[in-house]
Short mmCIF file of C-alpha atoms in Angstrom, two decimals:
data_model
loop_
_atom_site.label_atom_id
_atom_site.label_comp_id
_atom_site.label_asym_id
_atom_site.label_seq_id
_atom_site.Cartn_x
_atom_site.Cartn_y
_atom_site.Cartn_z
CA MET A 30 -6.65 -45.72 233.00
CA LEU A 31 -10.19 -44.96 234.08
CA SER A 32 -10.94 -46.97 237.19
CA VAL A 33 -14.27 -47.91 238.70
CA SER A 34 -15.44 -47.50 242.26
CA LYS A 35 -18.71 -48.06 244.08
CA SER A 36 -18.65 -44.65 245.66
CA LYS A 37 -16.24 -41.86 246.44
CA LYS A 38 -14.18 -42.57 249.51
CA HIS A 39 -11.40 -40.74 251.33
CA GLU A 40 -11.75 -37.39 249.59
CA LYS A 41 -8.37 -35.88 248.92
CA SER A 42 -7.38 -32.76 250.80
CA GLN A 43 -6.41 -29.57 249.00
CA SER A 44 -2.79 -30.14 250.01
CA ALA A 45 -2.88 -33.63 248.49
CA PHE A 46 -4.27 -32.28 245.24
CA ALA A 47 -1.66 -29.52 245.20
CA PHE A 48 1.16 -32.03 245.74
CA GLU A 49 -0.10 -34.35 242.99
CA ASN A 50 -0.64 -31.47 240.56
CA THR A 51 2.89 -30.24 241.18
CA ALA A 52 4.30 -33.74 240.65
CA THR A 53 2.24 -34.08 237.47
CA THR A 54 3.50 -30.76 236.14
CA ILE A 55 7.14 -31.70 236.83
CA ALA A 56 6.79 -35.16 235.25
CA ALA A 57 5.10 -33.69 232.17
CA SER A 58 7.81 -31.02 231.83
CA GLN A 59 10.61 -33.59 232.13
CA MET A 60 8.92 -35.83 229.56
CA ARG A 61 8.47 -32.93 227.13
CA ASN A 62 12.18 -32.06 227.39
CA ALA A 63 13.19 -35.72 226.88
CA LEU A 64 10.94 -36.03 223.82
CA ASN A 65 12.41 -32.85 222.34
CA LYS A 66 15.88 -34.37 222.70
CA LEU A 67 14.62 -37.55 221.04
CA SER A 68 13.40 -35.49 218.08
CA ASP A 69 16.76 -33.70 217.89
CA SER A 70 18.52 -37.09 217.72
CA LEU A 71 16.95 -37.79 214.32
CA THR A 72 19.73 -36.85 211.91
CA ASP A 73 18.01 -38.02 208.72
CA ASP A 74 17.50 -35.17 206.24
CA ASP A 75 14.10 -36.49 205.09
CA PRO A 76 11.62 -33.76 206.14
CA ASP A 77 8.64 -36.12 205.91
CA LEU A 78 10.29 -38.60 208.29
CA ARG A 79 11.11 -35.83 210.73
CA GLN A 80 7.58 -34.43 210.61
CA LYS A 81 6.09 -37.90 211.12
CA PHE A 82 8.30 -38.59 214.13
CA GLU A 83 7.57 -35.21 215.71
CA ILE A 84 3.82 -35.79 215.30
CA GLU A 85 4.20 -39.21 216.96
CA MET A 86 6.07 -37.66 219.89
CA ASP A 87 3.40 -34.94 220.23
CA ASN A 88 0.67 -37.61 220.24
CA PHE A 89 2.57 -39.65 222.79
CA PHE A 90 3.04 -36.61 225.01
CA ALA A 91 -0.72 -35.92 224.92
CA LEU A 92 -1.34 -39.54 225.94
CA PHE A 93 1.25 -39.34 228.72
CA ARG A 94 -0.15 -36.08 230.04
CA ASN A 95 -3.68 -37.53 230.10
CA TYR A 96 -2.34 -40.54 232.00
CA LEU A 97 -0.77 -38.27 234.61
CA SER A 98 -3.95 -36.20 234.84
CA ASP A 99 -6.12 -39.30 235.35
CA LYS A 100 -3.80 -40.54 238.10
CA ALA A 101 -3.84 -37.18 239.88
CA SER A 102 -7.59 -36.57 239.65
CA GLY A 103 -8.62 -40.16 240.35
CA ASN A 104 -11.28 -40.16 237.62
CA THR A 105 -13.69 -42.98 238.26
CA LEU A 106 -16.85 -44.55 236.98
CA VAL A 107 -19.41 -45.07 239.73
CA TRP A 108 -20.40 -48.74 239.66
CA ASP A 109 -24.01 -48.07 240.67
CA LYS A 110 -24.48 -45.90 237.58
CA ILE A 111 -23.53 -48.75 235.23
CA LYS A 112 -26.60 -50.18 233.52
CA SER A 113 -27.28 -52.71 230.80
CA PRO A 114 -27.75 -51.07 227.39
CA ASN A 115 -31.32 -50.36 226.28
CA PRO A 116 -32.85 -52.06 223.19
CA ASN A 117 -31.86 -49.13 220.94
CA GLU A 118 -28.24 -49.33 222.05
CA VAL A 119 -27.78 -53.05 221.40
CA LEU A 120 -29.77 -54.67 218.57
CA HIS A 121 -29.91 -58.33 217.65
CA TYR A 122 -28.79 -59.42 214.21
CA ASN A 123 -32.18 -60.97 213.43
CA LYS A 124 -33.80 -57.57 213.93
CA ILE A 125 -31.61 -55.88 211.33
CA LEU A 126 -32.35 -58.75 208.95
CA SER A 127 -36.07 -58.02 209.20
CA ILE A 128 -35.46 -54.26 208.86
CA ASN A 129 -33.31 -54.84 205.76
CA ALA A 130 -35.92 -57.10 204.20
CA SER A 131 -38.54 -54.36 204.41
CA SER A 132 -36.21 -51.51 203.42
CA PRO A 133 -36.66 -49.86 199.99
CA SER A 134 -32.91 -50.19 199.55
CA SER A 135 -32.95 -53.84 200.54
CA LEU A 136 -29.77 -55.78 199.91
CA TYR A 137 -31.81 -58.28 197.99
CA HIS A 138 -31.46 -55.89 195.06
CA ASN A 139 -28.06 -56.22 193.41
CA ASN A 140 -27.94 -52.56 192.39
CA SER A 141 -28.25 -51.52 196.03
CA THR A 142 -25.59 -54.00 197.07
CA ASN A 143 -23.15 -52.71 194.49
CA ASN A 144 -23.85 -49.11 195.47
CA ASN A 145 -23.29 -49.86 199.16
CA LEU A 146 -20.07 -51.75 198.48
CA SER A 147 -18.75 -48.73 196.58
CA LYS A 148 -18.82 -46.91 199.93
CA LEU A 149 -16.90 -49.59 201.84
CA ALA A 150 -13.25 -50.15 202.74
CA VAL A 151 -11.93 -53.00 204.91
CA LEU A 152 -9.11 -52.65 207.44
CA LYS A 153 -7.28 -55.47 209.20
CA LEU A 154 -5.27 -54.77 212.35
CA ASN A 155 -1.94 -56.30 211.36
CA GLY A 156 0.48 -55.12 214.04
CA GLY A 157 0.91 -58.37 215.94
CA LEU A 158 3.75 -60.87 215.77
CA GLY A 159 3.36 -64.64 215.98
CA THR A 160 5.81 -64.93 218.89
CA SER A 161 3.18 -66.19 221.35
CA MET A 162 2.70 -69.21 219.07
CA GLY A 163 6.42 -69.68 218.51
CA CYS A 164 6.50 -68.10 215.05
CA VAL A 165 8.77 -65.45 213.57
CA GLY A 166 7.33 -62.45 211.74
CA PRO A 167 3.77 -61.11 211.40
CA LYS A 168 1.06 -63.31 212.83
CA SER A 169 -0.94 -62.80 209.63
CA VAL A 170 1.40 -65.14 207.71
CA ILE A 171 0.79 -68.21 209.91
CA GLU A 172 -0.77 -70.98 207.83
CA VAL A 173 -4.23 -71.66 209.21
CA ARG A 174 -6.20 -73.68 206.66
CA ASP A 175 -5.44 -75.63 203.46
CA GLY A 176 -2.13 -73.83 202.92
CA ASN A 177 -3.73 -70.39 203.39
CA THR A 178 -2.49 -67.77 205.85
CA PHE A 179 -4.69 -65.26 207.66
CA LEU A 180 -3.75 -62.69 205.02
CA ASP A 181 -4.45 -65.10 202.13
CA LEU A 182 -7.97 -65.70 203.42
CA SER A 183 -8.68 -61.97 203.84
CA VAL A 184 -7.53 -61.32 200.28
CA ARG A 185 -9.59 -64.21 198.90
CA GLN A 186 -12.73 -62.98 200.66
CA ILE A 187 -12.53 -59.44 199.34
CA GLU A 188 -11.42 -60.49 195.87
CA TYR A 189 -14.49 -62.76 195.64
CA LEU A 190 -16.71 -59.87 196.77
CA ASN A 191 -15.21 -57.56 194.14
CA ARG A 192 -15.67 -60.12 191.39
CA LYS A 193 -19.22 -61.10 192.38
CA TYR A 194 -20.54 -57.54 192.61
CA ASP A 195 -18.10 -55.82 190.22
CA SER A 196 -17.03 -53.63 193.12
CA ASP A 197 -13.77 -52.05 194.25
CA VAL A 198 -13.51 -52.68 197.99
CA PRO A 199 -9.92 -51.95 199.07
CA LEU A 200 -8.06 -53.77 201.86
CA LEU A 201 -6.01 -51.70 204.29
CA LEU A 202 -3.47 -53.20 206.67
CA MET A 203 -2.48 -51.25 209.76
CA ASN A 204 1.02 -52.55 210.48
CA SER A 205 3.36 -51.87 213.35
CA PHE A 206 7.11 -51.26 213.12
CA ASN A 207 7.41 -54.96 213.98
CA THR A 208 5.41 -56.20 210.98
CA ASP A 209 5.75 -53.53 208.29
CA LYS A 210 8.89 -54.72 206.47
CA ASP A 211 7.79 -58.34 206.20
CA THR A 212 4.25 -57.36 205.19
CA GLN A 213 5.48 -55.08 202.39
CA HIS A 214 7.38 -58.02 200.96
CA LEU A 215 4.49 -60.49 201.35
CA ILE A 216 1.76 -58.43 199.69
CA LYS A 217 3.69 -58.35 196.41
CA LYS A 218 2.28 -61.79 195.60
CA TYR A 219 -1.23 -60.33 195.37
CA GLN A 220 -0.40 -57.85 192.59
CA GLY A 221 -2.28 -59.89 189.98
CA HIS A 222 -5.41 -60.15 192.13
CA ARG A 223 -8.56 -58.06 191.87
CA ILE A 224 -7.94 -56.13 195.04
CA ARG A 225 -6.20 -52.91 196.02
CA ILE A 226 -4.06 -53.35 199.13
CA ARG A 227 -2.84 -50.33 201.06
CA THR A 228 -0.65 -50.36 204.15
CA PHE A 229 0.22 -47.79 206.77
CA ASN A 230 1.94 -47.93 210.12
CA GLN A 231 0.56 -47.25 213.54
CA SER A 232 2.68 -45.07 215.79
CA ARG A 233 5.97 -45.99 217.39
CA PHE A 234 5.89 -44.72 220.98
CA PRO A 235 8.72 -44.80 223.55
CA ARG A 236 8.45 -47.15 226.51
CA VAL A 237 8.77 -45.33 229.84
CA PHE A 238 10.77 -46.30 232.91
CA LYS A 239 8.27 -47.09 235.65
CA ASP A 240 10.22 -45.29 238.40
CA SER A 241 11.51 -42.15 236.70
CA LEU A 242 8.66 -41.75 234.17
CA LEU A 243 11.25 -40.88 231.53
CA PRO A 244 11.46 -42.50 228.08
CA VAL A 245 13.62 -45.60 227.67
CA PRO A 246 15.11 -44.51 224.31
CA THR A 247 17.41 -41.52 224.22
CA ASN A 248 18.04 -41.73 220.48
CA TYR A 249 15.81 -42.25 217.45
CA ASN A 250 17.91 -45.30 216.47
CA ASP A 251 17.79 -47.02 219.87
CA PRO A 252 16.90 -50.76 219.86
CA LEU A 253 13.36 -51.82 218.98
CA ASN A 254 12.62 -53.05 222.50
CA SER A 255 12.82 -49.40 223.62
CA TRP A 256 9.63 -48.71 221.64
CA TYR A 257 6.12 -50.15 221.41
CA PRO A 258 3.03 -49.93 219.19
CA PRO A 259 0.34 -48.28 221.35
CA GLY A 260 -2.60 -50.62 220.79
CA HIS A 261 -5.34 -50.41 218.16
CA GLY A 262 -6.81 -47.26 219.72
CA ASP A 263 -4.09 -45.51 217.72
CA LEU A 264 -6.04 -46.38 214.54
CA PHE A 265 -7.73 -43.01 214.10
CA GLU A 266 -4.62 -40.84 214.45
CA ALA A 267 -2.49 -43.23 212.37
CA LEU A 268 -5.11 -43.38 209.62
CA ALA A 269 -5.24 -39.58 209.46
CA ALA A 270 -1.48 -39.00 209.73
CA SER A 271 -0.77 -41.49 206.91
CA GLY A 272 -3.08 -39.64 204.52
CA GLU A 273 -5.20 -42.77 204.05
CA LEU A 274 -8.23 -41.22 205.76
CA ASP A 275 -8.41 -38.31 203.30
CA SER A 276 -7.65 -40.65 200.40
CA LEU A 277 -10.56 -42.95 201.29
CA ILE A 278 -12.97 -40.05 201.66
CA ASP A 279 -11.83 -38.63 198.30
CA GLN A 280 -12.59 -42.04 196.74
CA GLY A 281 -16.17 -41.82 198.01
CA LYS A 282 -15.65 -44.36 200.78
CA GLU A 283 -17.94 -43.77 203.76
CA ILE A 284 -17.64 -46.86 205.96
CA LEU A 285 -14.56 -48.63 207.29
CA PHE A 286 -15.00 -52.21 208.50
CA VAL A 287 -12.27 -52.88 211.07
CA SER A 288 -11.34 -56.24 212.58
CA ASN A 289 -8.44 -58.12 214.11
CA GLY A 290 -6.27 -59.83 211.51
CA ASP A 291 -6.52 -63.15 213.37
CA ASN A 292 -10.35 -63.24 213.53
CA LEU A 293 -11.31 -65.65 210.76
CA GLY A 294 -15.00 -64.97 211.30
CA ALA A 295 -14.74 -61.26 210.50
CA THR A 296 -15.99 -61.22 206.91
CA VAL A 297 -17.85 -58.40 205.17
CA ASP A 298 -21.52 -58.68 206.17
CA LEU A 299 -23.78 -56.96 203.65
CA ASN A 300 -26.68 -56.77 206.10
CA ILE A 301 -24.66 -54.76 208.64
CA LEU A 302 -23.29 -52.55 205.87
CA ASN A 303 -26.82 -51.80 204.69
CA HIS A 304 -27.95 -51.15 208.27
CA ILE A 305 -25.22 -48.62 209.08
CA LEU A 306 -25.87 -46.71 205.85
CA ASP A 307 -29.66 -46.71 206.28
CA THR A 308 -29.55 -45.60 209.93
CA ASN A 309 -26.74 -43.01 209.55
CA ALA A 310 -25.02 -44.59 212.54
CA GLU A 311 -21.43 -43.39 212.88
CA TYR A 312 -20.16 -46.43 214.77
CA ILE A 313 -21.35 -50.02 215.17
CA MET A 314 -19.68 -52.60 217.40
CA GLU A 315 -20.36 -56.29 216.82
CA LEU A 316 -21.02 -58.18 220.04
CA THR A 317 -21.65 -61.87 220.54
CA ASP A 318 -23.03 -63.92 223.42
CA LYS A 319 -20.64 -64.88 226.22
CA THR A 320 -19.49 -68.43 226.82
CA ARG A 321 -17.28 -69.78 229.58
CA ALA A 322 -14.26 -68.75 227.52
CA ASP A 323 -15.33 -65.12 227.07
CA VAL A 324 -16.07 -63.87 230.57
CA LYS A 325 -13.17 -61.40 230.52
CA GLY A 326 -14.17 -59.70 227.25
CA GLY A 327 -15.16 -56.03 227.24
CA THR A 328 -18.86 -55.23 227.00
CA LEU A 329 -21.14 -52.30 226.19
CA ILE A 330 -22.82 -50.48 229.06
CA ASN A 331 -25.11 -47.51 229.49
CA TYR A 332 -23.50 -44.87 231.68
CA ASP A 333 -25.30 -41.58 232.30
CA GLY A 334 -27.41 -42.21 229.20
CA GLN A 335 -24.37 -42.85 226.99
CA VAL A 336 -23.07 -46.04 225.38
CA ARG A 337 -19.58 -46.93 226.62
CA LEU A 338 -17.21 -49.88 226.55
CA LEU A 339 -16.39 -51.43 229.91
CA GLU A 340 -13.23 -53.56 230.14
CA ILE A 341 -12.42 -55.98 232.95
CA ALA A 342 -9.32 -53.94 233.84
CA GLN A 343 -11.69 -51.14 234.94
CA VAL A 344 -13.67 -53.38 237.29
CA PRO A 345 -12.83 -53.42 241.03
CA LYS A 346 -12.20 -56.81 242.61
CA GLU A 347 -15.50 -56.88 244.49
CA HIS A 348 -17.43 -56.63 241.20
CA VAL A 349 -15.36 -58.93 238.96
CA GLU A 350 -17.70 -61.90 239.37
CA GLU A 351 -20.67 -59.68 238.55
CA PHE A 352 -18.86 -58.47 235.44
CA LYS A 353 -18.14 -62.05 234.36
CA SER A 354 -21.75 -63.11 234.90
CA ILE A 355 -24.03 -63.32 231.87
CA LYS A 356 -27.00 -62.00 233.85
CA LYS A 357 -26.08 -58.31 233.67
CA PHE A 358 -23.47 -58.41 230.90
CA LYS A 359 -24.69 -61.00 228.42
CA ASN A 360 -22.32 -60.37 225.51
CA PHE A 361 -18.85 -59.07 224.71
CA ASN A 362 -16.99 -57.02 222.12
CA THR A 363 -15.65 -58.98 219.12
CA ASN A 364 -13.65 -55.93 217.92
CA ASN A 365 -15.48 -56.12 214.59
CA LEU A 366 -16.27 -52.43 214.08
CA TRP A 367 -18.07 -50.42 211.40
CA ILE A 368 -17.02 -46.77 211.48
CA ASN A 369 -18.07 -43.71 209.48
CA LEU A 370 -14.96 -42.13 207.95
CA LYS A 371 -16.26 -38.54 207.84
CA ALA A 372 -17.12 -38.83 211.53
CA VAL A 373 -13.53 -39.92 212.22
CA LYS A 374 -12.23 -36.89 210.33
CA ARG A 375 -14.53 -34.57 212.25
CA LEU A 376 -13.48 -35.95 215.63
CA ILE A 377 -9.79 -35.87 214.70
CA GLU A 378 -10.04 -32.22 213.67
CA LEU A 379 -11.88 -31.38 216.91
CA ASN A 380 -9.31 -33.36 218.91
CA SER A 381 -12.25 -35.14 220.57
CA LEU A 382 -11.16 -38.76 220.55
CA ASP A 383 -9.77 -39.08 224.07
CA VAL A 384 -10.27 -42.64 225.31
CA GLU A 385 -9.47 -44.54 228.47
CA ILE A 386 -5.77 -45.33 228.83
CA ILE A 387 -4.63 -48.88 229.55
CA PRO A 388 -1.28 -48.93 231.43
CA ASN A 389 0.69 -52.05 230.54
CA PHE A 390 3.68 -52.88 232.74
CA LYS A 391 6.49 -55.01 231.36
CA THR A 392 10.05 -56.03 232.17
CA ILE A 393 12.66 -55.60 229.44
CA SER A 394 16.45 -55.69 229.18
CA VAL A 395 18.06 -52.24 228.97
CA ASN A 396 21.84 -52.18 228.64
CA GLY A 397 21.98 -55.72 229.98
CA LEU A 398 19.87 -54.96 233.06
CA GLU A 399 16.25 -55.97 233.73
CA SER A 400 14.11 -52.84 233.93
CA ASN A 401 10.45 -52.28 234.77
CA VAL A 402 8.79 -50.21 232.08
CA LEU A 403 5.38 -48.79 231.31
CA GLN A 404 3.62 -48.59 227.98
CA LEU A 405 0.41 -46.61 227.58
CA GLU A 406 -2.12 -48.24 225.27
CA THR A 407 -5.65 -47.52 224.07
CA ALA A 408 -8.43 -49.63 222.53
CA VAL A 409 -10.34 -48.63 219.40
CA GLY A 410 -13.59 -49.90 220.93
CA ALA A 411 -13.41 -47.32 223.73
CA ALA A 412 -14.00 -44.56 221.17
CA ILE A 413 -17.63 -45.61 220.67
CA ARG A 414 -18.89 -42.97 223.10
CA HIS A 415 -17.68 -40.14 220.86
CA PHE A 416 -19.76 -41.12 217.81
CA ASN A 417 -23.37 -40.21 217.05
CA ASN A 418 -26.04 -42.93 217.01
CA ALA A 419 -23.41 -45.49 218.00
CA HIS A 420 -24.70 -48.90 219.01
CA GLY A 421 -23.93 -52.59 219.18
CA ILE A 422 -25.30 -55.52 217.20
CA VAL A 423 -25.35 -59.01 218.73
CA VAL A 424 -24.11 -61.20 215.86
CA PRO A 425 -23.89 -64.99 215.47
CA ARG A 426 -20.89 -66.64 217.11
CA SER A 427 -19.61 -67.57 213.63
CA ARG A 428 -18.43 -63.96 213.24
CA PHE A 429 -15.98 -64.37 216.11
CA LEU A 430 -13.38 -67.01 215.31
CA PRO A 431 -10.04 -65.73 216.64
CA VAL A 432 -6.84 -67.75 216.56
CA LYS A 433 -4.80 -66.74 219.60
CA THR A 434 -3.41 -70.17 220.53
CA CYS A 435 -2.76 -73.57 219.01
CA SER A 436 -6.00 -74.73 220.66
CA ASP A 437 -7.79 -72.22 218.40
CA LEU A 438 -5.64 -73.34 215.46
CA MET A 439 -6.74 -76.95 215.91
CA LEU A 440 -10.36 -75.86 215.80
CA VAL A 441 -10.11 -73.91 212.53
CA LYS A 442 -8.02 -76.64 210.86
CA SER A 443 -10.52 -79.37 211.73
CA ASP A 444 -13.40 -80.95 209.82
CA LEU A 445 -15.76 -78.72 211.79
CA PHE A 446 -15.23 -76.09 209.08
CA TYR A 447 -14.88 -75.91 205.33
CA LEU A 448 -13.59 -73.08 203.12
CA GLN A 449 -15.90 -71.12 200.83
CA HIS A 450 -14.40 -68.20 198.89
CA GLY A 451 -11.84 -67.64 201.64
CA ALA A 452 -14.39 -67.73 204.46
CA LEU A 453 -14.69 -70.51 207.04
CA LYS A 454 -18.15 -72.08 207.20
CA ILE A 455 -19.25 -74.51 209.90
CA ASP A 456 -20.27 -77.99 208.74
CA PRO A 457 -24.10 -78.07 208.60
CA SER A 458 -24.15 -81.50 210.26
CA ARG A 459 -22.63 -80.02 213.45
CA PHE A 460 -25.14 -79.72 216.29
CA GLY A 461 -24.53 -76.78 218.61
CA GLY A 462 -21.56 -74.42 218.84
CA SER A 463 -17.86 -75.13 218.65
CA PRO A 464 -16.28 -77.59 221.11
CA LEU A 465 -14.06 -76.35 223.91
CA ILE A 466 -10.44 -77.31 223.18
CA LYS A 467 -7.61 -76.94 225.72
CA LEU A 468 -4.10 -77.98 224.73
CA GLY A 469 -1.28 -77.89 227.28
CA SER A 470 2.15 -76.27 227.14
CA HIS A 471 3.58 -79.07 224.97
CA PHE A 472 1.38 -77.69 222.16
CA LYS A 473 2.06 -73.98 222.70
CA LYS A 474 4.30 -73.49 219.67
CA VAL A 475 3.03 -74.15 216.15
CA LYS A 476 5.90 -76.48 215.27
CA ASP A 477 5.27 -78.58 218.39
CA PHE A 478 1.54 -78.63 217.67
CA GLN A 479 2.19 -79.79 214.12
CA SER A 480 4.59 -82.55 215.22
CA ARG A 481 2.19 -83.88 217.87
CA ILE A 482 -0.98 -83.56 215.79
CA PRO A 483 0.28 -84.00 212.21
CA HIS A 484 -3.20 -85.07 211.05
CA MET A 485 -6.34 -83.30 212.26
CA PRO A 486 -8.72 -85.65 214.11
CA ALA A 487 -12.43 -85.75 213.24
CA ILE A 488 -14.24 -83.61 215.84
CA LEU A 489 -17.74 -83.08 214.44
CA GLU A 490 -19.20 -84.83 217.51
CA LEU A 491 -16.70 -83.45 220.05
CA ASP A 492 -17.89 -81.36 223.00
CA HIS A 493 -14.73 -80.94 225.07
CA LEU A 494 -11.07 -81.85 224.57
CA THR A 495 -8.22 -81.46 227.04
CA ILE A 496 -4.71 -82.72 226.22
CA THR A 497 -1.70 -82.11 228.47
CA GLY A 498 1.80 -83.55 228.43
CA ASN A 499 3.76 -85.57 225.88
CA VAL A 500 0.84 -86.76 223.74
CA LYS A 501 0.79 -87.52 220.02
CA LEU A 502 -2.26 -88.26 217.88
CA GLY A 503 -2.07 -90.64 214.93
CA LYS A 504 -3.89 -90.49 211.59
CA ASP A 505 -7.68 -90.82 211.17
CA VAL A 506 -8.41 -90.35 214.88
CA THR A 507 -12.02 -89.55 215.84
CA LEU A 508 -12.91 -87.66 219.02
CA LYS A 509 -16.47 -87.59 220.40
CA GLY A 510 -18.16 -86.21 223.50
CA THR A 511 -15.68 -85.35 226.26
CA VAL A 512 -12.10 -86.55 225.78
CA ILE A 513 -9.40 -85.88 228.37
CA ILE A 514 -5.83 -87.07 227.86
CA VAL A 515 -3.39 -86.30 230.68
CA CYS A 516 0.22 -87.45 230.44
CA GLN A 517 2.51 -87.01 233.44
CA ASP A 518 6.03 -85.58 233.17
CA GLY A 519 8.57 -88.10 231.89
CA GLN A 520 5.89 -90.27 230.31
CA SER A 521 4.27 -90.43 226.86
CA ILE A 522 0.94 -91.32 225.32
CA ASP A 523 0.57 -92.19 221.65
CA ILE A 524 -2.92 -92.44 220.18
CA PRO A 525 -2.60 -94.81 217.19
CA ASN A 526 -4.07 -94.46 213.72
CA GLY A 527 -7.81 -95.03 213.41
CA SER A 528 -8.62 -94.66 217.11
CA VAL A 529 -12.14 -93.63 218.12
CA LEU A 530 -12.21 -91.95 221.54
CA GLU A 531 -15.63 -91.15 223.00
CA ASN A 532 -16.24 -89.86 226.53
CA VAL A 533 -12.94 -91.17 227.87
CA VAL A 534 -10.24 -90.09 230.29
CA ILE A 535 -6.75 -91.39 229.46
CA THR A 536 -3.87 -91.01 231.90
CA GLY A 537 -0.56 -92.68 232.63
CA ASN A 538 2.14 -93.88 230.28
CA LEU A 539 0.74 -95.92 227.44
CA LYS A 540 0.34 -96.59 223.78
CA ILE A 541 -3.13 -97.66 222.74
CA LEU A 542 -2.76 -100.79 220.63
CA GLU A 543 -3.74 -100.72 216.97
CA HIS A 544 -7.22 -102.07 216.32
#
């Protein structure tokens, strides 16, 4: 991974460089031999499967070699060179609205809208499982609102768009080996809908033993925990290797709108689509203003006159607080991305899409023993520096509505939002942004959340909610202002039906009497 330092210190001697280069060469050679043996272990006669696996191993080896090279050379960003982006590198959404309104191809003309939509495809990153929320299978099938799953809402949004403008915007799902089988089964229910759904898989890379730097699997058919999906930075190579990139270009598609499958705010925005086509930008990243909950999110910077993504993992300890501050870094990456497909093809063919590597260390069970392993990941946002006229747009907070926890799930299920053509809209009577909701470990799993909060409370006037411990909310509960409910271990708190809690702190072991 690319690290950051204030200045160069302790220059390495020639002997140190020679030692590290020798070690790098040996590790790379051993890895190449191990990967060749892995390829030989594939006994299936399907030539396409063999070719796909060999390409994956070649791509992994390139990633591994770059990781070794970065470690040996100590590549760094110099902190003092990091600057806030200039006004041309990060625009505000209101500015593109005014530009669109005065454009000859303004979206206020339906013909232009239809023409622009004919150039669009939508991709949802669908590789994640719902295990962190206690669910089995793809996260995209968790029910989030009125009986609809993440995937249902995405389909409804695009189907409405296609019907309204008589367009043919396809939906692509980038699955992982963890989610592909279930997703293939689930999408069959959309066959009668006005939407084309295509799926492809991101790569399956081998985890690596931390000590030996050799792959965990020794056979193609080794258990799934020997492998990992390498993060959404794998999007470009996976899109090309699957044939979907060429297929989209052949269909006349120019722009791919990419977002996380669990971001319910990531709908097709016609103003941004018009902007990227009018400006010939090859890459646009949606940013939104930081809040207290977003201080760790990656942000755009100017570095040596170039737009780049800076992640907190790249920031040295002495600068973390500066990174989290909104004074220098005022907004963060939503991972809503608009990308020119021909530019992707060009960069793939030139092999020019190297991005910063994120080492992720984990502990897994291998042959019954706990082993420390390494998986090398990349982020799709880090590729922004390779595209021409790339820039960010600061969008309204409503375009960033991720559901990572049951605290997020409570928010999107509440009366704060209503559904319109598959998109969540905030109630117009709400003053200000969304409330801050923090639910404790008793609410971590969806089934526990549902049993403790079987009926969503009214939260239109809520600012902050914290609930920890064995707490259960009754029906028709209203929460206003700041509400804190803390239940100690071995105790319980039941909030009865019809309760109105406003600016209160509740602790102890009690049941509020009916009133």
